[in-house]
PDB file of C-alpha atoms in Angstrom:
ATOM      1  CA  MET N  16      89.274 104.581  99.443  1.00 96.00           C
ATOM      2  CA  ARG N  17      92.279 102.267  99.317  1.00 98.00           C
ATOM      3  CA  THR N  18      94.140 102.681  96.027  1.00 98.00           C
ATOM      4  CA  ALA N  19      96.277 100.138  94.172  1.00 98.00           C
ATOM      5  CA  ASP N  20      98.876 102.664  93.023  1.00 98.00           C
ATOM      6  CA  ASN N  21     102.077 100.570  92.960  1.00 98.00           C
ATOM      7  CA  TRP N  22     101.678  99.173  89.442  1.00 98.00           C
ATOM      8  CA  ASN N  23     104.345  99.710  86.770  1.00 97.00           C
ATOM      9  CA  ASP N  24     102.991  97.351  84.081  1.00 98.00           C
ATOM     10  CA  TYR N  25      99.347  98.388  84.294  1.00 98.00           C
ATOM     11  CA  ILE N  26      97.645 101.778  84.061  1.00 98.00           C
ATOM     12  CA  ILE N  27      94.209 103.251  83.379  1.00 98.00           C
ATOM     13  CA  LEU N  28      94.859 106.041  80.915  1.00 98.00           C
ATOM     14  CA  ASP N  29      91.330 107.460  80.733  1.00 98.00           C
ATOM     15  CA  THR N  30      87.657 106.700  81.437  1.00 98.00           C
ATOM     16  CA  SER N  31      84.497 107.893  79.679  1.00 98.00           C
ATOM     17  CA  CYS N  32      81.005 106.809  78.610  1.00 98.00           C
ATOM     18  CA  GLY N  33      80.995 103.429  80.311  1.00 97.00           C
ATOM     19  CA  GLU N  34      84.487 102.388  79.211  1.00 98.00           C
ATOM     20  CA  LYS N  35      88.079 102.492  80.435  1.00 98.00           C
ATOM     21  CA  LEU N  36      91.234 102.792  78.328  1.00 98.00           C
ATOM     22  CA  GLU N  37      94.021 100.669  79.810  1.00 98.00           C
ATOM     23  CA  LYS N  38      97.629  99.642  79.139  1.00 98.00           C
ATOM     24  CA  TRP N  39      98.555  96.064  80.081  1.00 98.00           C
ATOM     25  CA  GLY N  40     102.285  96.105  79.553  1.00 97.00           C
ATOM     26  CA  GLY N  41     102.629  97.088  75.911  1.00 95.00           C
ATOM     27  CA  ILE N  42      99.026  96.207  74.977  1.00 98.00           C
ATOM     28  CA  SER N  43      96.252  98.832  75.006  1.00 98.00           C
ATOM     29  CA  LEU N  44      92.674  97.692  75.655  1.00 98.00           C
ATOM     30  CA  ILE N  45      89.260  99.333  75.951  1.00 98.00           C
ATOM     31  CA  ARG N  46      86.840  97.522  78.248  1.00 98.00           C
ATOM     32  CA  PRO N  47      83.371  98.341  79.601  1.00 97.00           C
ATOM     33  CA  ASP N  48      82.867  99.385  83.218  1.00 96.00           C
ATOM     34  CA  PRO N  49      79.388 100.134  84.599  1.00 92.00           C
ATOM     35  CA  GLN N  50      80.785 102.523  87.210  1.00 93.00           C
ATOM     36  CA  ILE N  51      81.870 104.970  84.509  1.00 97.00           C
ATOM     37  CA  ILE N  52      78.694 107.000  84.070  1.00 97.00           C
ATOM     38  CA  TRP N  53      80.421 110.278  83.161  1.00 98.00           C
ATOM     39  CA  LYS N  54      80.735 111.512  79.559  1.00 98.00           C
ATOM     40  CA  THR N  55      84.039 113.350  79.515  1.00 98.00           C
ATOM     41  CA  GLU N  56      85.994 114.179  76.355  1.00 97.00           C
ATOM     42  CA  ARG N  57      88.144 111.361  74.961  1.00 98.00           C
ATOM     43  CA  ASN N  58      91.348 113.301  74.297  1.00 96.00           C
ATOM     44  CA  ASP N  59      93.836 110.436  74.473  1.00 97.00           C
ATOM     45  CA  PRO N  60      94.574 109.315  70.872  1.00 97.00           C
ATOM     46  CA  LEU N  61      94.667 105.681  72.001  1.00 98.00           C
ATOM     47  CA  TRP N  62      90.875 105.734  72.246  1.00 98.00           C
ATOM     48  CA  LYS N  63      90.872 105.582  68.418  1.00 97.00           C
ATOM     49  CA  ARG N  64      93.694 103.064  67.967  1.00 97.00           C
ATOM     50  CA  ALA N  65      93.718 100.769  70.981  1.00 98.00           C
ATOM     51  CA  ASP N  66      94.928  97.244  70.240  1.00 98.00           C
ATOM     52  CA  GLY N  67      91.716  95.643  71.512  1.00 98.00           C
ATOM     53  CA  HIS N  68      88.173  96.815  72.229  1.00 98.00           C
ATOM     54  CA  TYR N  69      85.562  94.702  74.013  1.00 98.00           C
ATOM     55  CA  HIS N  70      82.029  95.477  72.801  1.00 96.00           C
ATOM     56  CA  ARG N  71      79.076  94.469  74.933  1.00 91.00           C
ATOM     57  CA  SER N  72      76.093  92.850  73.241  1.00 88.00           C
ATOM     58  CA  ASN N  73      72.505  93.891  73.905  1.00 81.00           C
ATOM     59  CA  GLN N  74      71.722  90.184  74.290  1.00 78.00           C
ATOM     60  CA  GLY N  75      74.356  89.744  77.004  1.00 78.00           C
ATOM     61  CA  GLY N  76      78.060  88.993  76.846  1.00 85.00           C
ATOM     62  CA  GLY N  77      80.019  90.539  74.017  1.00 93.00           C
ATOM     63  CA  GLN N  78      83.087  90.126  71.856  1.00 95.00           C
ATOM     64  CA  TRP N  79      86.558  91.506  71.248  1.00 97.00           C
ATOM     65  CA  GLU N  80      87.548  93.600  68.253  1.00 97.00           C
ATOM     66  CA  PHE N  81      91.313  93.639  67.657  1.00 97.00           C
ATOM     67  CA  ARG N  82      92.851  96.297  65.459  1.00 95.00           C
ATOM     68  CA  LYS N  83      96.039  94.301  65.080  1.00 91.00           C
ATOM     69  CA  LYS N  84      97.222  90.814  65.884  1.00 94.00           C
ATOM     70  CA  ILE N  85      98.233  90.627  69.542  1.00 96.00           C
ATOM     71  CA  PRO N  86      99.809  87.705  71.412  1.00 96.00           C
ATOM     72  CA  GLU N  87      97.430  85.026  72.628  1.00 95.00           C
ATOM     73  CA  SER N  88      98.881  85.731  76.088  1.00 97.00           C
ATOM     74  CA  TRP N  89     101.579  87.962  77.529  1.00 98.00           C
ATOM     75  CA  ASN N  90     103.099  88.727  80.926  1.00 98.00           C
ATOM     76  CA  ILE N  91     102.879  91.675  83.252  1.00 98.00           C
ATOM     77  CA  THR N  92     104.579  91.978  86.622  1.00 98.00           C
ATOM     78  CA  TYR N  93     103.693  93.307  90.047  1.00 98.00           C
ATOM     79  CA  GLY N  94     106.860  93.417  92.107  1.00 98.00           C
ATOM     80  CA  SER N  95     108.292  89.926  91.619  1.00 97.00           C
ATOM     81  CA  LEU N  96     104.917  88.379  90.763  1.00 98.00           C
ATOM     82  CA  VAL N  97     104.374  87.544  87.096  1.00 98.00           C
ATOM     83  CA  PHE N  98     100.878  87.156  85.645  1.00 98.00           C
ATOM     84  CA  ASN N  99      99.850  85.619  82.334  1.00 98.00           C
ATOM     85  CA  ILE N 100      97.350  87.972  80.680  1.00 98.00           C
ATOM     86  CA  ARG N 101      94.930  86.950  77.947  1.00 97.00           C
ATOM     87  CA  PRO N 102      91.598  88.492  76.919  1.00 96.00           C
ATOM     88  CA  THR N 103      88.644  86.209  77.611  1.00 94.00           C
ATOM     89  CA  GLY N 104      85.148  86.116  76.134  1.00 90.00           C
ATOM     90  CA  PHE N 105      83.787  87.779  79.282  1.00 89.00           C
ATOM     91  CA  LYS N 106      85.904  90.988  78.936  1.00 94.00           C
ATOM     92  CA  HIS N 107      88.307  89.894  81.690  1.00 96.00           C
ATOM     93  CA  THR N 108      92.045  89.450  81.224  1.00 98.00           C
ATOM     94  CA  GLY N 109      93.038  87.154  84.097  1.00 97.00           C
ATOM     95  CA  ILE N 110      93.602  89.527  87.014  1.00 97.00           C
ATOM     96  CA  PHE N 111      91.818  92.359  88.767  1.00 98.00           C
ATOM     97  CA  PRO N 112      94.585  94.988  89.178  1.00 98.00           C
ATOM     98  CA  GLU N 113      92.798  96.807  92.026  1.00 98.00           C
ATOM     99  CA  GLN N 114      93.313  93.701  94.179  1.00 98.00           C
ATOM    100  CA  ALA N 115      97.028  94.537  94.413  1.00 98.00           C
ATOM    101  CA  VAL N 116      96.229  96.770  97.385  1.00 98.00           C
ATOM    102  CA  ASN N 117      94.930  93.660  99.169  1.00 98.00           C
ATOM    103  CA  TRP N 118      97.888  91.532  98.072  1.00 98.00           C
ATOM    104  CA  ASP N 119     100.169  94.083  99.736  1.00 98.00           C
ATOM    105  CA  PHE N 120      98.106  94.074 102.936  1.00 98.00           C
ATOM    106  CA  MET N 121      98.142  90.276 103.206  1.00 98.00           C
ATOM    107  CA  ALA N 122     101.851  89.981 102.450  1.00 98.00           C
ATOM    108  CA  ASP N 123     102.698  92.608 105.093  1.00 98.00           C
ATOM    109  CA  LYS N 124     100.539  90.852 107.717  1.00 98.00           C
ATOM    110  CA  ILE N 125     102.146  87.485 107.002  1.00 98.00           C
ATOM    111  CA  LEU N 126     105.700  88.857 107.008  1.00 98.00           C
ATOM    112  CA  SER N 127     105.192  90.804 110.238  1.00 98.00           C
ATOM    113  CA  SER N 128     103.482  87.930 112.078  1.00 98.00           C
ATOM    114  CA  GLY N 129     106.766  86.222 112.870  1.00 97.00           C
ATOM    115  CA  ARG N 130     105.216  82.758 112.610  1.00 98.00           C
ATOM    116  CA  GLU N 131     104.099  80.165 110.109  1.00 98.00           C
ATOM    117  CA  ILE N 132     100.774  81.118 108.556  1.00 98.00           C
ATOM    118  CA  SER N 133      98.355  78.935 106.620  1.00 98.00           C
ATOM    119  CA  VAL N 134      95.972  80.737 104.243  1.00 99.00           C
ATOM    120  CA  LEU N 135      92.717  79.521 102.723  1.00 99.00           C
ATOM    121  CA  ASN N 136      91.944  81.327  99.448  1.00 98.00           C
ATOM    122  CA  LEU N 137      88.345  80.717  98.348  1.00 98.00           C
ATOM    123  CA  PHE N 138      86.930  81.605  94.914  1.00 97.00           C
ATOM    124  CA  ALA N 139      90.621  82.041  94.193  1.00 98.00           C
ATOM    125  CA  TYR N 140      90.414  82.731  90.436  1.00 97.00           C
ATOM    126  CA  THR N 141      93.867  82.962  88.807  1.00 98.00           C
ATOM    127  CA  GLY N 142      95.754  83.211  92.070  1.00 98.00           C
ATOM    128  CA  GLY N 143      96.842  86.788  92.703  1.00 98.00           C
ATOM    129  CA  ALA N 144      96.214  86.498  96.450  1.00 98.00           C
ATOM    130  CA  THR N 145      97.596  82.959  96.487  1.00 98.00           C
ATOM    131  CA  LEU N 146     100.898  84.047  94.967  1.00 98.00           C
ATOM    132  CA  ALA N 147     101.222  87.137  97.176  1.00 98.00           C
ATOM    133  CA  CYS N 148     100.688  85.063 100.326  1.00 98.00           C
ATOM    134  CA  ALA N 149     102.978  82.245  99.186  1.00 98.00           C
ATOM    135  CA  GLU N 150     105.750  84.692  98.289  1.00 98.00           C
ATOM    136  CA  ALA N 151     105.431  86.189 101.789  1.00 98.00           C
ATOM    137  CA  GLY N 152     106.090  82.748 103.284  1.00 98.00           C
ATOM    138  CA  ALA N 153     102.609  81.341 103.951  1.00 98.00           C
ATOM    139  CA  SER N 154     101.305  77.929 102.982  1.00 98.00           C
ATOM    140  CA  VAL N 155      98.191  78.377 100.848  1.00 98.00           C
ATOM    141  CA  CYS N 156      95.164  76.283  99.949  1.00 98.00           C
ATOM    142  CA  HIS N 157      93.835  77.641  96.648  1.00 98.00           C
ATOM    143  CA  VAL N 158      90.209  76.657  95.940  1.00 98.00           C
ATOM    144  CA  ASP N 159      88.105  77.436  92.876  1.00 97.00           C
ATOM    145  CA  ALA N 160      85.270  75.543  91.194  1.00 94.00           C
ATOM    146  CA  SER N 161      86.714  76.186  87.720  1.00 95.00           C
ATOM    147  CA  LYS N 162      89.390  73.745  86.578  1.00 97.00           C
ATOM    148  CA  GLY N 163      90.491  76.240  83.939  1.00 97.00           C
ATOM    149  CA  MET N 164      91.012  79.024  86.479  1.00 97.00           C
ATOM    150  CA  VAL N 165      93.026  76.760  88.782  1.00 98.00           C
ATOM    151  CA  GLN N 166      95.220  75.762  85.841  1.00 98.00           C
ATOM    152  CA  TRP N 167      95.710  79.449  84.968  1.00 98.00           C
ATOM    153  CA  ALA N 168      96.712  80.112  88.581  1.00 98.00           C
ATOM    154  CA  ARG N 169      99.244  77.283  88.435  1.00 98.00           C
ATOM    155  CA  GLU N 170     100.708  78.827  85.282  1.00 98.00           C
ATOM    156  CA  ASN N 171     101.052  82.146  87.130  1.00 98.00           C
ATOM    157  CA  ALA N 172     102.859  80.331  89.943  1.00 98.00           C
ATOM    158  CA  VAL N 173     105.320  78.883  87.425  1.00 98.00           C
ATOM    159  CA  SER N 174     105.868  82.300  85.797  1.00 98.00           C
ATOM    160  CA  SER N 175     106.443  83.851  89.248  1.00 98.00           C
ATOM    161  CA  GLY N 176     108.990  81.226  90.300  1.00 98.00           C
ATOM    162  CA  LEU N 177     106.704  80.001  93.095  1.00 98.00           C
ATOM    163  CA  VAL N 178     105.944  76.518  91.805  1.00 96.00           C
ATOM    164  CA  ASP N 179     107.828  74.896  94.702  1.00 97.00           C
ATOM    165  CA  LYS N 180     106.008  76.861  97.398  1.00 98.00           C
ATOM    166  CA  PRO N 181     103.562  74.961  99.666  1.00 98.00           C
ATOM    167  CA  ILE N 182     100.376  75.558  97.662  1.00 98.00           C
ATOM    168  CA  ARG N 183      97.494  73.075  97.473  1.00 98.00           C
ATOM    169  CA  TRP N 184      95.529  73.449  94.233  1.00 98.00           C
ATOM    170  CA  ILE N 185      91.907  72.402  94.720  1.00 98.00           C
ATOM    171  CA  VAL N 186      89.099  72.286  92.128  1.00 98.00           C
ATOM    172  CA  ASP N 187      85.916  72.185  94.206  1.00 96.00           C
ATOM    173  CA  ASP N 188      82.800  74.000  95.343  1.00 93.00           C
ATOM    174  CA  CYS N 189      84.149  76.397  97.985  1.00 94.00           C
ATOM    175  CA  GLU N 190      81.321  76.041 100.511  1.00 93.00           C
ATOM    176  CA  LYS N 191      81.330  72.251 100.309  1.00 95.00           C
ATOM    177  CA  PHE N 192      85.117  72.181 100.598  1.00 98.00           C
ATOM    178  CA  VAL N 193      85.062  74.286 103.766  1.00 98.00           C
ATOM    179  CA  ALA N 194      82.430  72.010 105.309  1.00 98.00           C
ATOM    180  CA  ARG N 195      84.651  69.000 104.627  1.00 98.00           C
ATOM    181  CA  GLU N 196      87.716  70.747 106.045  1.00 98.00           C
ATOM    182  CA  ILE N 197      85.760  71.404 109.258  1.00 98.00           C
ATOM    183  CA  ARG N 198      84.851  67.721 109.506  1.00 98.00           C
ATOM    184  CA  ARG N 199      88.487  66.795 108.900  1.00 98.00           C
ATOM    185  CA  GLY N 200      89.593  69.147 111.676  1.00 98.00           C
ATOM    186  CA  ARG N 201      91.851  71.207 109.423  1.00 98.00           C
ATOM    187  CA  LYS N 202      92.444  74.817 110.496  1.00 98.00           C
ATOM    188  CA  TYR N 203      93.739  77.958 108.793  1.00 98.00           C
ATOM    189  CA  ASP N 204      95.263  81.136 110.195  1.00 98.00           C
ATOM    190  CA  ALA N 205      93.869  83.412 107.495  1.00 98.00           C
ATOM    191  CA  ILE N 206      91.061  83.407 104.949  1.00 98.00           C
ATOM    192  CA  VAL N 207      90.618  85.476 101.802  1.00 98.00           C
ATOM    193  CA  MET N 208      87.579  85.129  99.569  1.00 96.00           C
ATOM    194  CA  ASP N 209      86.229  86.771  96.428  1.00 94.00           C
ATOM    195  CA  PRO N 210      82.770  85.224  96.039  1.00 90.00           C
ATOM    196  CA  PRO N 211      80.718  85.868  92.889  1.00 85.00           C
ATOM    197  CA  SER N 212      77.627  88.044  92.909  1.00 80.00           C
ATOM    198  CA  TYR N 213      75.585  85.295  91.317  1.00 72.00           C
ATOM    199  CA  GLY N 214      76.103  81.709  90.278  1.00 70.00           C
ATOM    200  CA  ARG N 215      74.796  78.177  90.175  1.00 64.00           C
ATOM    201  CA  GLY N 216      76.143  75.190  92.056  1.00 60.00           C
ATOM    202  CA  SER N 217      76.929  71.772  90.597  1.00 58.00           C
ATOM    203  CA  ASN N 218      73.377  70.606  91.333  1.00 65.00           C
ATOM    204  CA  GLY N 219      71.712  73.728  89.916  1.00 68.00           C
ATOM    205  CA  GLU N 220      71.350  75.506  93.255  1.00 66.00           C
ATOM    206  CA  ILE N 221      71.304  79.307  92.961  1.00 68.00           C
ATOM    207  CA  TRP N 222      73.969  81.413  94.677  1.00 64.00           C
ATOM    208  CA  LYS N 223      73.285  85.091  95.434  1.00 77.00           C
ATOM    209  CA  LEU N 224      75.946  86.874  97.429  1.00 80.00           C
ATOM    210  CA  GLU N 225      73.555  89.121  99.368  1.00 79.00           C
ATOM    211  CA  SER N 226      71.579  86.185 100.741  1.00 77.00           C
ATOM    212  CA  SER N 227      74.498  83.764 101.127  1.00 87.00           C
ATOM    213  CA  VAL N 228      77.472  85.750 102.383  1.00 92.00           C
ATOM    214  CA  TYR N 229      76.551  85.754 106.096  1.00 93.00           C
ATOM    215  CA  ASP N 230      76.145  81.978 106.237  1.00 95.00           C
ATOM    216  CA  LEU N 231      79.380  81.524 104.299  1.00 95.00           C
ATOM    217  CA  VAL N 232      81.364  83.754 106.677  1.00 96.00           C
ATOM    218  CA  LYS N 233      79.845  81.993 109.675  1.00 97.00           C
ATOM    219  CA  LEU N 234      80.804  78.614 108.221  1.00 97.00           C
ATOM    220  CA  CYS N 235      84.356  79.757 107.491  1.00 98.00           C
ATOM    221  CA  ALA N 236      84.801  81.016 111.064  1.00 98.00           C
ATOM    222  CA  ASP N 237      84.764  77.361 112.143  1.00 98.00           C
ATOM    223  CA  VAL N 238      87.797  76.561 110.013  1.00 98.00           C
ATOM    224  CA  LEU N 239      89.933  79.340 111.545  1.00 98.00           C
ATOM    225  CA  SER N 240      92.683  78.461 113.989  1.00 98.00           C
ATOM    226  CA  ASP N 241      92.629  79.567 117.639  1.00 97.00           C
ATOM    227  CA  ASN N 242      94.976  82.445 116.777  1.00 97.00           C
ATOM    228  CA  PRO N 243      93.865  83.737 113.356  1.00 98.00           C
ATOM    229  CA  LEU N 244      95.641  86.576 111.593  1.00 98.00           C
ATOM    230  CA  PHE N 245      93.080  88.014 109.150  1.00 98.00           C
ATOM    231  CA  PHE N 246      89.855  87.390 107.251  1.00 98.00           C
ATOM    232  CA  LEU N 247      89.430  89.383 104.028  1.00 98.00           C
ATOM    233  CA  ILE N 248      86.347  89.402 101.822  1.00 97.00           C
ATOM    234  CA  ASN N 249      85.925  91.148  98.472  1.00 96.00           C
ATOM    235  CA  SER N 250      82.733  92.136  96.705  1.00 93.00           C
ATOM    236  CA  TYR N 251      81.877  93.494  93.280  1.00 91.00           C
ATOM    237  CA  THR N 252      78.146  93.357  93.987  1.00 86.00           C
ATOM    238  CA  THR N 253      76.672  96.836  93.531  1.00 79.00           C
ATOM    239  CA  GLY N 254      74.075  96.537  96.294  1.00 78.00           C
ATOM    240  CA  LEU N 255      76.450  95.147  98.924  1.00 87.00           C
ATOM    241  CA  SER N 256      78.241  98.055 100.595  1.00 92.00           C
ATOM    242  CA  PRO N 257      81.642  97.770 102.314  1.00 95.00           C
ATOM    243  CA  SER N 258      80.023  98.627 105.662  1.00 96.00           C
ATOM    244  CA  VAL N 259      77.559  95.743 105.345  1.00 95.00           C
ATOM    245  CA  MET N 260      80.413  93.304 104.791  1.00 95.00           C
ATOM    246  CA  GLY N 261      82.298  94.879 107.673  1.00 97.00           C
ATOM    247  CA  TYR N 262      79.275  94.493 109.921  1.00 97.00           C
ATOM    248  CA  ILE N 263      79.050  90.799 109.027  1.00 96.00           C
ATOM    249  CA  LEU N 264      82.729  90.223 109.816  1.00 97.00           C
ATOM    250  CA  GLY N 265      82.317  92.145 113.064  1.00 97.00           C
ATOM    251  CA  THR N 266      79.329  90.172 114.293  1.00 97.00           C
ATOM    252  CA  VAL N 267      80.795  86.799 113.369  1.00 97.00           C
ATOM    253  CA  LEU N 268      84.476  87.228 114.212  1.00 97.00           C
ATOM    254  CA  THR N 269      85.102  89.929 116.815  1.00 96.00           C
ATOM    255  CA  ALA N 270      82.843  88.253 119.363  1.00 88.00           C
ATOM    256  CA  LYS N 271      84.826  85.046 118.940  1.00 93.00           C
ATOM    257  CA  PHE N 272      88.374  86.296 118.368  1.00 96.00           C
ATOM    258  CA  GLY N 273      88.496  89.985 119.319  1.00 97.00           C
ATOM    259  CA  GLY N 274      90.452  92.061 116.836  1.00 97.00           C
ATOM    260  CA  SER N 275      89.144  94.865 114.667  1.00 98.00           C
ATOM    261  CA  VAL N 276      87.259  95.359 111.411  1.00 98.00           C
ATOM    262  CA  SER N 277      87.861  97.843 108.592  1.00 98.00           C
ATOM    263  CA  PHE N 278      86.040  98.294 105.297  1.00 98.00           C
ATOM    264  CA  ASP N 279      86.322 100.516 102.256  1.00 98.00           C
ATOM    265  CA  GLU N 280      86.145 100.769  98.500  1.00 97.00           C
ATOM    266  CA  ILE N 281      89.229  99.823  96.531  1.00 98.00           C
ATOM    267  CA  GLY N 282      90.234 101.580  93.344  1.00 98.00           C
ATOM    268  CA  LEU N 283      92.776 102.399  90.655  1.00 98.00           C
ATOM    269  CA  PRO N 284      94.273 105.760  89.699  1.00 98.00           C
ATOM    270  CA  VAL N 285      93.303 107.293  86.341  1.00 98.00           C
ATOM    271  CA  LYS N 286      96.177 109.054  84.582  1.00 98.00           C
ATOM    272  CA  SER N 287      94.110 111.612  82.649  1.00 98.00           C
ATOM    273  CA  THR N 288      92.360 113.091  85.694  1.00 98.00           C
ATOM    274  CA  GLY N 289      94.485 112.140  88.715  1.00 98.00           C
ATOM    275  CA  LEU N 290      91.305 110.766  90.274  1.00 98.00           C
ATOM    276  CA  VAL N 291      90.596 107.223  91.475  1.00 98.00           C
ATOM    277  CA  LEU N 292      88.166 104.856  89.748  1.00 98.00           C
ATOM    278  CA  PRO N 293      86.201 102.819  92.325  1.00 97.00           C
ATOM    279  CA  CYS N 294      86.487  99.139  91.417  1.00 96.00           C
ATOM    280  CA  GLY N 295      84.995  97.150  94.273  1.00 95.00           C
ATOM    281  CA  SER N 296      84.804  96.775  98.048  1.00 96.00           C
ATOM    282  CA  THR N 297      86.819  94.992 100.699  1.00 97.00           C
ATOM    283  CA  ALA N 298      86.130  94.280 104.346  1.00 98.00           C
ATOM    284  CA  ILE N 299      88.911  93.051 106.614  1.00 98.00           C
ATOM    285  CA  TRP N 300      88.950  91.529 110.078  1.00 98.00           C
ATOM    286  CA  GLN N 301      92.399  91.382 111.637  1.00 98.00           C
ATOM    287  CA  ARG N 302      94.162  90.820 114.905  1.00 91.00           C
TER     288      ARG N 302
END
């Protein structure tokens, strides 16, 4: 497992009974996590006095309970990157901290390449990968179907002092955007994507990652340059293993570009046990 263990402003203090106790800067939160099936003792006193607790509803979704008034949003940092954090109605806070291990990988690849790199970030959310790549010197095309998420990403770029970096901010359906980029003849040296497990398109079409990811990767291969640097794909879909994603990248990309494929779970350290909480999967093709 690859572990995102370079955080200073974020930590998982403990995990038990389907929930994790976290510190986001000076704010403590309890949030649900379906991976946490163990029922260990809750010895940390913050379990009883966390600032915020997200309760799931039996009818779907859920709501926050706040024990005290907290800021509507606040900042945490990762290296020189600054992220605006705010609890949303879907339990999320604006970043997935485990992705920092991938931000570091991409930044190192870009810095060590010794050339100008253009990155296409699909399903780009609030821009963690976008900012990491831009800070490392790449030009980035940031694409997400949610106008609100793209605006949040732009705010993170301002907070991180990266507003003048060469970033294109695109609100669009990712698959349709890639198809248009292919027709326009535009190429990218690297692709990162974090597609959802399930969703609906603008015309009501159903998206399921398991049945759509191969075709999406194959489509994206046609927008890569002749000398690509990496292709990274994340998944939080329970039934889609890292090795399956790695196999897809291998069949689509290594035959065309050579290179190698790696795949693994990514996770975050838990202070109370010294163990690592699995948080998702990543497969990487690279030269």
